[in-house]
Tab-separated table of C-alpha atoms in Angstrom:
chain	number	residue	atom	x	y	z
A	48	ALA	CA	-5.492	16.614	15.950
A	49	GLN	CA	-7.641	15.518	13.379
A	50	SER	CA	-7.662	14.658	9.761
A	51	VAL	CA	-9.285	12.939	7.022
A	52	THR	CA	-7.545	11.535	3.982
A	53	GLN	CA	-9.596	11.219	0.594
A	54	LEU	CA	-8.062	8.641	-1.552
A	55	ASP	CA	-8.855	9.371	-5.323
A	56	SER	CA	-8.796	13.041	-6.577
A	57	HIS	CA	-11.189	12.000	-9.228
A	58	VAL	CA	-14.117	9.262	-9.849
A	59	SER	CA	-15.172	8.256	-13.635
A	60	VAL	CA	-18.212	6.055	-13.075
A	61	SER	CA	-20.555	5.198	-15.173
A	62	GLU	CA	-24.378	5.993	-15.451
A	63	GLY	CA	-26.208	2.762	-13.507
A	64	THR	CA	-22.486	1.628	-11.546
A	65	PRO	CA	-21.776	1.557	-8.476
A	66	VAL	CA	-20.270	4.998	-7.076
A	67	LEU	CA	-16.971	4.506	-4.309
A	68	LEU	CA	-15.629	6.953	-3.097
A	69	ARG	CA	-12.677	5.917	-0.188
A	70	CYS	CA	-11.916	8.668	3.195
A	71	ASN	CA	-10.010	7.234	5.869
A	72	TYR	CA	-9.897	9.388	9.381
A	73	SER	CA	-6.942	10.475	11.563
A	74	SER	CA	-8.583	10.654	15.889
A	75	SER	CA	-7.410	10.466	19.000
A	76	TYR	CA	-11.956	10.583	20.064
A	77	SER	CA	-14.700	9.174	19.000
A	78	PRO	CA	-15.225	11.647	15.758
A	79	SER	CA	-17.657	12.913	14.383
A	80	LEU	CA	-17.543	11.887	10.372
A	81	PHE	CA	-19.782	13.820	7.578
A	82	TRP	CA	-20.068	14.017	4.025
A	83	TYR	CA	-21.514	17.004	1.930
A	84	VAL	CA	-21.651	17.389	-1.612
A	85	GLN	CA	-20.648	20.196	-3.797
A	86	HIS	CA	-22.542	20.846	-7.363
A	87	PRO	CA	-21.171	23.570	-9.203
A	88	ASN	CA	-21.558	26.748	-8.337
A	89	LYS	CA	-23.726	25.936	-5.899
A	90	GLY	CA	-23.424	25.514	-1.470
A	91	LEU	CA	-21.836	22.234	0.379
A	92	GLN	CA	-24.609	20.027	0.828
A	93	LEU	CA	-25.019	17.812	4.005
A	94	LEU	CA	-25.383	14.342	2.589
A	95	LEU	CA	-25.236	12.553	5.885
A	96	LYS	CA	-23.611	12.405	9.097
A	97	TYR	CA	-21.999	10.127	11.474
A	98	THR	CA	-21.833	10.019	15.020
A	99	SER	CA	-21.110	6.263	16.597
A	100	ALA	CA	-25.423	5.232	16.990
A	101	ALA	CA	-24.879	3.235	14.063
A	102	THR	CA	-22.266	2.195	11.654
A	103	LEU	CA	-23.558	2.355	8.222
A	104	VAL	CA	-25.579	5.460	8.130
A	105	LYS	CA	-27.933	6.364	5.198
A	106	GLY	CA	-28.384	9.812	3.677
A	107	ILE	CA	-29.798	11.736	1.265
A	108	ASN	CA	-30.296	10.665	-2.765
A	109	GLY	CA	-29.616	6.972	-1.891
A	110	PHE	CA	-26.094	7.243	-0.670
A	111	GLU	CA	-24.904	5.845	2.109
A	112	ALA	CA	-20.715	5.585	4.415
A	113	GLU	CA	-19.913	3.043	6.828
A	114	PHE	CA	-18.159	3.728	9.177
A	115	LYS	CA	-15.385	1.128	9.790
A	116	LYS	CA	-13.287	1.442	13.344
A	117	SER	CA	-10.902	-1.470	12.314
A	118	GLU	CA	-9.558	0.255	9.276
A	119	THR	CA	-9.929	4.410	10.147
A	120	SER	CA	-12.243	3.990	7.442
A	121	PHE	CA	-15.655	6.530	6.217
A	122	HIS	CA	-16.500	5.469	2.300
A	123	LEU	CA	-19.476	6.365	1.069
A	124	THR	CA	-21.091	4.543	-1.989
A	125	LYS	CA	-24.354	4.396	-3.627
A	126	PRO	CA	-25.564	1.438	-5.646
A	127	SER	CA	-25.929	3.268	-9.235
A	128	ALA	CA	-24.607	6.457	-10.160
A	129	HIS	CA	-26.874	8.990	-12.072
A	130	MET	CA	-25.877	11.679	-13.919
A	131	SER	CA	-27.162	14.019	-11.349
A	132	ASP	CA	-24.663	12.513	-9.077
A	133	ALA	CA	-21.550	14.398	-10.615
A	134	ALA	CA	-20.049	17.027	-7.773
A	135	GLU	CA	-17.261	17.322	-5.841
A	136	TYR	CA	-17.526	15.786	-2.694
A	137	PHE	CA	-15.932	16.197	0.984
A	138	CYS	CA	-15.425	13.841	3.921
A	139	VAL	CA	-15.527	15.852	6.802
A	140	VAL	CA	-14.067	15.463	10.761
A	141	SER	CA	-14.810	16.866	13.575
A	142	GLY	CA	-14.483	16.670	17.299
A	143	ARG	CA	-13.646	16.645	20.107
A	144	GLY	CA	-9.584	16.705	19.038
A	145	THR	CA	-10.310	19.827	16.878
A	146	GLY	CA	-13.338	21.421	19.048
A	147	PHE	CA	-17.128	20.298	18.325
A	148	GLN	CA	-17.514	23.163	15.709
A	149	LYS	CA	-14.970	23.309	13.742
A	150	LEU	CA	-15.107	21.174	10.486
A	151	VAL	CA	-12.025	19.409	9.407
A	152	PHE	CA	-11.929	19.108	5.742
A	153	GLY	CA	-10.183	16.384	2.911
A	154	THR	CA	-9.649	17.524	-0.171
A	155	GLY	CA	-12.082	16.275	-1.874
A	156	THR	CA	-13.166	13.808	-4.492
A	157	ARG	CA	-14.465	15.163	-7.970
A	158	LEU	CA	-17.446	12.547	-9.145
A	159	LEU	CA	-17.284	11.971	-12.978
A	160	VAL	CA	-20.489	9.967	-13.930
A	161	SER	CA	-20.836	9.029	-18.342
A	162	PRO	CA	-24.098	8.158	-19.826
B	276	GLU	CA	-37.023	23.700	2.934
B	277	PRO	CA	-34.326	26.850	5.284
B	278	GLU	CA	-31.516	27.794	4.195
B	279	VAL	CA	-28.147	29.964	4.521
B	280	THR	CA	-28.305	32.410	1.789
B	281	GLN	CA	-25.214	35.003	1.214
B	282	THR	CA	-24.152	38.410	-0.426
B	283	PRO	CA	-22.743	39.049	-2.224
B	284	SER	CA	-21.986	35.927	-5.230
B	285	HIS	CA	-19.476	37.642	-6.024
B	286	GLN	CA	-16.952	40.258	-4.986
B	287	VAL	CA	-14.364	41.901	-6.760
B	288	THR	CA	-12.645	44.359	-4.585
B	289	GLN	CA	-8.805	46.748	-5.551
B	290	MET	CA	-6.108	45.374	-3.021
B	291	GLY	CA	-5.772	48.023	0.364
B	292	GLN	CA	-10.079	48.101	0.340
B	293	GLU	CA	-12.409	47.236	3.058
B	294	VAL	CA	-15.139	44.288	1.893
B	295	ILE	CA	-18.009	43.414	4.107
B	296	LEU	CA	-19.371	39.572	3.300
B	297	ARG	CA	-23.105	39.107	4.296
B	298	CYS	CA	-24.947	35.920	5.621
B	299	VAL	CA	-28.564	34.977	6.946
B	300	PRO	CA	-28.137	31.718	8.837
B	301	ILE	CA	-30.624	28.843	8.910
B	302	SER	CA	-34.221	31.463	11.175
B	303	ASN	CA	-34.083	29.287	15.134
B	304	HIS	CA	-29.773	28.234	14.927
B	305	LEU	CA	-27.733	29.122	17.525
B	306	TYR	CA	-24.359	28.745	15.713
B	307	PHE	CA	-23.154	30.592	13.303
B	308	TYR	CA	-19.194	29.250	10.673
B	309	TRP	CA	-16.787	31.246	8.149
B	310	TYR	CA	-14.819	29.439	5.902
B	311	ARG	CA	-13.008	29.865	3.185
B	312	GLN	CA	-11.522	27.680	-0.474
B	313	ILE	CA	-8.637	29.180	-1.893
B	314	LEU	CA	-8.758	27.851	-5.188
B	315	GLY	CA	-7.571	24.386	-5.509
B	316	GLN	CA	-7.386	24.034	-2.019
B	317	LYS	CA	-9.162	22.393	1.379
B	318	VAL	CA	-12.163	23.798	2.424
B	319	GLU	CA	-11.078	25.570	6.145
B	320	PHE	CA	-12.504	26.727	9.227
B	321	LEU	CA	-11.773	30.027	9.574
B	322	VAL	CA	-14.504	31.060	13.064
B	323	SER	CA	-17.582	29.827	15.011
B	324	PHE	CA	-20.042	32.717	16.564
B	325	TYR	CA	-21.896	31.149	19.953
B	326	ASN	CA	-23.995	33.998	22.113
B	327	ASN	CA	-23.010	36.462	20.323
B	328	GLU	CA	-18.751	36.393	20.989
B	329	ILE	CA	-16.390	34.336	18.696
B	330	SER	CA	-16.313	30.680	20.113
B	331	GLU	CA	-13.501	30.179	18.056
B	332	LYS	CA	-11.106	31.032	15.711
B	333	SER	CA	-8.461	29.388	12.912
B	334	GLU	CA	-4.636	31.468	12.760
B	335	ILE	CA	-6.731	32.539	9.854
B	336	PHE	CA	-8.526	34.421	11.534
B	337	ASP	CA	-6.236	37.177	13.056
B	338	ASP	CA	-6.855	41.216	13.005
B	339	GLN	CA	-7.203	41.325	9.444
B	340	PHE	CA	-11.103	39.323	10.011
B	341	SER	CA	-13.062	40.423	12.058
B	342	VAL	CA	-17.325	39.306	12.637
B	343	GLU	CA	-20.673	40.284	13.393
B	344	ARG	CA	-24.050	39.613	14.178
B	345	PRO	CA	-25.756	43.085	13.401
B	346	ASP	CA	-29.531	41.693	14.430
B	347	GLY	CA	-31.057	38.691	14.860
B	348	SER	CA	-31.047	37.785	11.789
B	349	ASN	CA	-27.402	39.007	9.504
B	350	PHE	CA	-24.342	37.526	10.197
B	351	THR	CA	-21.657	39.172	8.309
B	352	LEU	CA	-17.485	38.940	8.069
B	353	LYS	CA	-15.002	42.095	7.659
B	354	ILE	CA	-11.654	41.918	5.874
B	355	ARG	CA	-9.837	44.698	5.913
B	356	SER	CA	-6.954	45.885	4.204
B	357	THR	CA	-7.384	43.218	1.662
B	358	LYS	CA	-4.830	41.283	0.004
B	359	LEU	CA	-4.550	39.372	-2.675
B	360	GLU	CA	-3.862	36.035	-0.907
B	361	ASP	CA	-8.020	36.903	0.213
B	362	SER	CA	-8.897	35.176	-2.708
B	363	ALA	CA	-11.287	32.936	-2.186
B	364	MET	CA	-14.585	31.170	-1.629
B	365	TYR	CA	-15.827	32.349	1.466
B	366	PHE	CA	-18.663	30.269	2.721
B	367	CYS	CA	-20.933	30.627	5.711
B	368	ALA	CA	-23.101	28.011	7.765
B	369	SER	CA	-25.362	27.938	10.508
B	370	SER	CA	-26.126	24.908	12.611
B	371	PRO	CA	-28.820	24.283	15.137
B	372	ALA	CA	-29.160	24.225	19.453
B	373	GLY	CA	-27.659	20.576	20.481
B	374	ALA	CA	-25.941	19.808	17.301
B	375	PRO	CA	-23.133	22.480	16.784
B	376	ASP	CA	-20.797	20.232	14.442
B	377	THR	CA	-23.844	18.929	12.416
B	378	GLN	CA	-23.168	22.674	10.370
B	379	TYR	CA	-25.856	24.124	6.820
B	380	PHE	CA	-23.306	26.032	4.494
B	381	GLY	CA	-24.374	28.566	2.449
B	382	PRO	CA	-24.073	28.686	-1.344
B	383	GLY	CA	-20.687	31.213	-1.440
B	384	THR	CA	-18.940	34.636	-1.876
B	385	ARG	CA	-16.987	34.680	-4.588
B	386	LEU	CA	-14.479	37.297	-3.498
B	387	THR	CA	-11.437	38.189	-6.006
B	388	VAL	CA	-8.842	41.106	-4.749
B	389	LEU	CA	-7.137	42.991	-7.619
């Protein structure tokens, strides 16, 4: 079965400093990997998607993620945090092992941004 | 930009009652889904729906649950005889033809069973 592990339940950064949210995946097949963001009282918004076309994936709002097969990682980064980035972030996997229609979510990382 | 919408945003019901959660997927999408998130737990897949039938469902999606696309725009989740443990946030999602795993989520319906 495919799964993802988000290594930090909370990450705190100061505005203007880099963001790193860590995710490791487990998959018997070539996975599709995603990052979603959930702002308070809002739905889940797709930030970016990896599907093997390129290992560095650029998403919305300045976020990007790098697929590293050797490390089974898909960490999310942003060079400079903004107050509006404070939210819950979910690493997600889908693929042949789960059925392409079923997304498997990580436990989430809450990003806190201080002024 | 098109969005998935869900109604109501919050539903309170008594244990044993039936509830219907409603969703309007993005108009040209062909795949539809329900997920739920119990407070403090992971987002869990419930069911996927394509071509007017269930294409995949989880172990959670037992006979208590059903889905329907009653017309060209709505997608509903019915929960019969609700239990306390059905209290959760329920998310609807849809995805376009050719990319079933690129799913766009609605804002969710918070279901509280008393």
